[in-house]
CSV table of C-alpha atoms in Angstrom, one decimal:
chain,number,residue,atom,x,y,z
A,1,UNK,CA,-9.4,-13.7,5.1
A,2,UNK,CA,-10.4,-15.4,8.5
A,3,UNK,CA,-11.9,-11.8,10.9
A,4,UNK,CA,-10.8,-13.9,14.0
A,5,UNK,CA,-7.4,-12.5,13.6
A,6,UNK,CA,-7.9,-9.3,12.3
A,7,UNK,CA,-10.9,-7.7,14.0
A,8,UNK,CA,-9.5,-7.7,17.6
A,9,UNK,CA,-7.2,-5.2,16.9
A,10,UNK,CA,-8.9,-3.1,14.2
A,11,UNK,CA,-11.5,-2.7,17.3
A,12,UNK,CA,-8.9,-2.2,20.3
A,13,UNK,CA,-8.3,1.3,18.3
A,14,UNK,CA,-11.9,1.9,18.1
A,15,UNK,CA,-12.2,1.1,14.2
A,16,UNK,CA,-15.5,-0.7,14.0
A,17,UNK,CA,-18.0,-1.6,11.1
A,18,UNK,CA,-21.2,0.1,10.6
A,19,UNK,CA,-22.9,2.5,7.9
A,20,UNK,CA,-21.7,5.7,9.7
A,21,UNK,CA,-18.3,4.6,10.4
A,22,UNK,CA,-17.7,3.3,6.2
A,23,UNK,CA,-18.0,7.2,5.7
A,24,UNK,CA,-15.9,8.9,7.3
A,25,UNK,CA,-12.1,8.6,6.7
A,26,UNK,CA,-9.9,7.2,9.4
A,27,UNK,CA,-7.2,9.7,10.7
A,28,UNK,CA,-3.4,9.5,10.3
A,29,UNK,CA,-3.4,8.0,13.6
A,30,UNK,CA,-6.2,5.2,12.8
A,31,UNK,CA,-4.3,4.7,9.9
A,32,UNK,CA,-1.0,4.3,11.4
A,33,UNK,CA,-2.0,1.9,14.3
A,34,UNK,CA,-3.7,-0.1,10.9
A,35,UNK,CA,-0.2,-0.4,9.1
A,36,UNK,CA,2.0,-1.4,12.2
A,37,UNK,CA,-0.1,-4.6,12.6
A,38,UNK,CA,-1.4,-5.7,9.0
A,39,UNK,CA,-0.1,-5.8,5.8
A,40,UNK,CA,-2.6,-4.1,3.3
A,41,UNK,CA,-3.6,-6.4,0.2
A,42,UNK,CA,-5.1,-4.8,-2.5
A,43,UNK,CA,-8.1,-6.4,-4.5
A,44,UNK,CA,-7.8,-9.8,-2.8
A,45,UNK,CA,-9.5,-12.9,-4.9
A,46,UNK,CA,-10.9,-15.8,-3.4
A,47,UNK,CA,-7.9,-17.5,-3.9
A,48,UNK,CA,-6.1,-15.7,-1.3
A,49,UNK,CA,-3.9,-13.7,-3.3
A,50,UNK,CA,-3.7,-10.1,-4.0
A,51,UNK,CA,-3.1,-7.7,-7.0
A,52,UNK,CA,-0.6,-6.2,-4.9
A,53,UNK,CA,0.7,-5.9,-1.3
A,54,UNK,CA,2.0,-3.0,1.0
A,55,UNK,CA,4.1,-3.2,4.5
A,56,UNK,CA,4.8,0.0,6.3
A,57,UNK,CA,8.2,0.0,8.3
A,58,UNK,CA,8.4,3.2,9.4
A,59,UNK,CA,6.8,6.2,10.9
A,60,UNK,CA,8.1,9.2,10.6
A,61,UNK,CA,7.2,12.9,12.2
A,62,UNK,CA,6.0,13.6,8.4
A,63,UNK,CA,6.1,10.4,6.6
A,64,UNK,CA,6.2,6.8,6.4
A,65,UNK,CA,8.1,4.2,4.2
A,66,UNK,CA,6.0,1.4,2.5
A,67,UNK,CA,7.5,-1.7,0.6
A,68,UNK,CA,5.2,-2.7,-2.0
A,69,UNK,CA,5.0,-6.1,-4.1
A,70,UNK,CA,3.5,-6.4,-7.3
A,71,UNK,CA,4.5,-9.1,-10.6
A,72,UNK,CA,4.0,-9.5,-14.3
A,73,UNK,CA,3.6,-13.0,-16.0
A,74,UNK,CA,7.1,-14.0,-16.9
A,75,UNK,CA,8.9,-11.5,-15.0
A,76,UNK,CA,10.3,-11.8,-11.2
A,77,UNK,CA,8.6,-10.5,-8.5
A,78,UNK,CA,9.1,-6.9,-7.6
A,79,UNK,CA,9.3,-5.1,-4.5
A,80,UNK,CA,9.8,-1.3,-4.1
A,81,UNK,CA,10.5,1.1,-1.0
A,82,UNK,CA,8.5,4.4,-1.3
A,83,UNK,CA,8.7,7.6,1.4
A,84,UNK,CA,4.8,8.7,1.3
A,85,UNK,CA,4.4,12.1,3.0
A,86,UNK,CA,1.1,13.1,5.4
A,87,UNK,CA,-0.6,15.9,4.7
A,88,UNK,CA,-3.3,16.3,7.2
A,89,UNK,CA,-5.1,12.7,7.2
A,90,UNK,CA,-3.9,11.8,3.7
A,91,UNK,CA,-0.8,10.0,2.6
A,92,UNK,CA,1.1,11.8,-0.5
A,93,UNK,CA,3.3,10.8,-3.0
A,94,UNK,CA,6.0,13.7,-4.2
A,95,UNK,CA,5.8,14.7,-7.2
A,96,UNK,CA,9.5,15.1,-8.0
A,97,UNK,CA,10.8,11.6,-7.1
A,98,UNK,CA,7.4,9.9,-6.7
A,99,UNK,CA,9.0,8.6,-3.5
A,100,UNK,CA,10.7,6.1,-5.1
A,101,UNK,CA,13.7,4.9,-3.3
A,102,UNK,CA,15.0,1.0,-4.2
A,103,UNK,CA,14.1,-1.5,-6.1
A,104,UNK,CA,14.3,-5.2,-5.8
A,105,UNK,CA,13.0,-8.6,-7.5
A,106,UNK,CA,12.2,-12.1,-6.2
A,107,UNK,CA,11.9,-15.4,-7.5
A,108,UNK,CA,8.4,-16.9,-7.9
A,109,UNK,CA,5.2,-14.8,-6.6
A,110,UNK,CA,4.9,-14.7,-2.8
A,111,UNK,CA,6.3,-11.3,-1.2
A,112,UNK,CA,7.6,-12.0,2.6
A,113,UNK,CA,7.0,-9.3,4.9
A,114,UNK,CA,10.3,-9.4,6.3
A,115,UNK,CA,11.6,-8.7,2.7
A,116,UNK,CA,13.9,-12.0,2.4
A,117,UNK,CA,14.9,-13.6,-0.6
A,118,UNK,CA,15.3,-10.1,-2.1
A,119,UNK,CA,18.2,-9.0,-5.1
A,120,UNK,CA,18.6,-5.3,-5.6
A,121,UNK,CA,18.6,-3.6,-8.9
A,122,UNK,CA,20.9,-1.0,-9.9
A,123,UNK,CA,20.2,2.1,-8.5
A,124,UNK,CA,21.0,3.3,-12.0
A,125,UNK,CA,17.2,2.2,-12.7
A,126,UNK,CA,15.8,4.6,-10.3
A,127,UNK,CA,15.9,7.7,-12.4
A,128,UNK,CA,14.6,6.1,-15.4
A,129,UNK,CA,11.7,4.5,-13.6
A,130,UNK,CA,11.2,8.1,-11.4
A,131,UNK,CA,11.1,9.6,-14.7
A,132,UNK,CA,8.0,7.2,-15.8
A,133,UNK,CA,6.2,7.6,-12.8
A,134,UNK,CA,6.3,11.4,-12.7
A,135,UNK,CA,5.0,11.3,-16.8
A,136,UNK,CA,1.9,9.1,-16.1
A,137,UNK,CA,1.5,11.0,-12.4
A,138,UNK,CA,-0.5,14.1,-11.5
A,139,UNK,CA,0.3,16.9,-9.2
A,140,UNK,CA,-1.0,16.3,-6.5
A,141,UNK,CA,-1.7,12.2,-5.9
A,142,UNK,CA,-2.9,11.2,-2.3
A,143,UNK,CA,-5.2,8.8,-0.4
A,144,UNK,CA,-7.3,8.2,2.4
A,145,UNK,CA,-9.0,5.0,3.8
A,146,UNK,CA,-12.5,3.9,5.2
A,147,UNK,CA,-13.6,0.7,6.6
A,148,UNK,CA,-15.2,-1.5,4.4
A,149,UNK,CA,-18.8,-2.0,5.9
A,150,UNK,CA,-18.5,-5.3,5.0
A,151,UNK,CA,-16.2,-6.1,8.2
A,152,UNK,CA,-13.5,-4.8,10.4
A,153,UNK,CA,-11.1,-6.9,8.5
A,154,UNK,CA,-10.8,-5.0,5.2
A,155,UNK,CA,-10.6,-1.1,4.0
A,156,UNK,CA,-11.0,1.1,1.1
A,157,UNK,CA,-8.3,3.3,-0.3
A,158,UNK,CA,-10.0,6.6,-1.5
A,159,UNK,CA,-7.7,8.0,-4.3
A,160,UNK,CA,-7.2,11.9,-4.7
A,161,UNK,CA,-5.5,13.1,-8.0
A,162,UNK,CA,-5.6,16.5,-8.2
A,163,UNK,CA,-7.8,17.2,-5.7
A,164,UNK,CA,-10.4,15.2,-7.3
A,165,UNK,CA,-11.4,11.5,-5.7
A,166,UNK,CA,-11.6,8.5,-8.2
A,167,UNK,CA,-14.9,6.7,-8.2
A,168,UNK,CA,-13.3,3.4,-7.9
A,169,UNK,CA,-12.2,2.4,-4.8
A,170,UNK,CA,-9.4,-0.2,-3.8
A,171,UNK,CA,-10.4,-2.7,-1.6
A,172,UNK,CA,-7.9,-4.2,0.6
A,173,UNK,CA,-7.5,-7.1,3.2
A,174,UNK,CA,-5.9,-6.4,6.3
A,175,UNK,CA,-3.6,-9.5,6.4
A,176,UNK,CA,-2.0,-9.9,9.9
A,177,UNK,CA,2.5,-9.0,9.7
A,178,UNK,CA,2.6,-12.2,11.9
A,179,UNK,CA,1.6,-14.2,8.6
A,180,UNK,CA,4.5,-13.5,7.4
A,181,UNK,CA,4.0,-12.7,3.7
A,182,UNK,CA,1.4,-13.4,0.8
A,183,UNK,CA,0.5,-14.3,-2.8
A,184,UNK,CA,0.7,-12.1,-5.3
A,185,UNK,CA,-0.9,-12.6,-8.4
A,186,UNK,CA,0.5,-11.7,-11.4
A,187,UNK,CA,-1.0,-9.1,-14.2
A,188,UNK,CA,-0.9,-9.0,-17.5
């Protein structure tokens, strides 16, 4: 992903690249001024795609709302609104309804950032696929970001389950809203 448009802004909010800086997690703000300017692609190849993309629309007093792509081979694309709550610096998924709150599929694999070319699904599907979700989900599920030391243009998502972070990390490109959507490459 080129840095000439993404490392402007990441340093305009005072996020910058070095050893010191990779450790420390960014604060809801940091975070926030991240997701009004830059779609967040997770595990990007070198073919400029991603395992699977989020776009925050809204900020809320105690939340915000993320649409999030992802596909299976030989299935439409998928796109999904969640409501992620803060508490403190990290972003929380609840339990109950996992924050789900539509669903939608697309044809071929490229998710646009203004969500067009979207069909709903029933919201009779909700429930069933709330009900999966809260099975395979723990308690408590949250995350928190760093900046990849790599460059300004890409973060880590910490994940919390339980209170106790995963060793993996998820590394995602900061792909600019004004690109107007990206790849997504399909699993399975």
């Amino acid at each position: 992903m080129p840095a000439r448009f993404i490392a402007p802004s990441l340093l305009a909010i005072g996020l910058c690249a070095t050893p010191a800086a990779a450790q420390e997690f960014l604060s809801r703000a940091e975070v926030e001024a991240v997701m009004q300017d830059f779609a967040f692609c997770y595990h990007p190849s070198d073919r400029f795609s991603c395992a699977w993309a989020e776009v925050y629309s809204e900020f809320g007093e105690d939340h915000v709302i993320l649409h999030t792509a992802s596909a299976v081979w030989e299935e439409p694309l998928e796109v999904q609104r969640y409501r992620l709550n803060w508490v403190d610096n990290a972003l929380c998924i609840p339990y109950e309804d996992q924050g789900l709150e539509a669903a939608w599929e697309a044809e071929g694999y490229r998710f646009a950032f203004d969500l067009s070319g979207l069909t709903a699904l029933d919201d009779e599907v909700l429930p069933e696929r709330i009900e999966r979700l809260r099975e395979a989900s723990p308690r408590e599920f949250c995350f928190r970001y760093t900046v990849d030391d790599a460059g300004p243009d890409a973060l880590f998502q910490h994940v919390f389950r339980d209170g106790v972070v995963d060793e993996a990390l998820d590394p995602i490109a900061l792909i600019p809203l004004f690109s107007s959507g990206v790849a997504i490459a399909p699993s399975g």
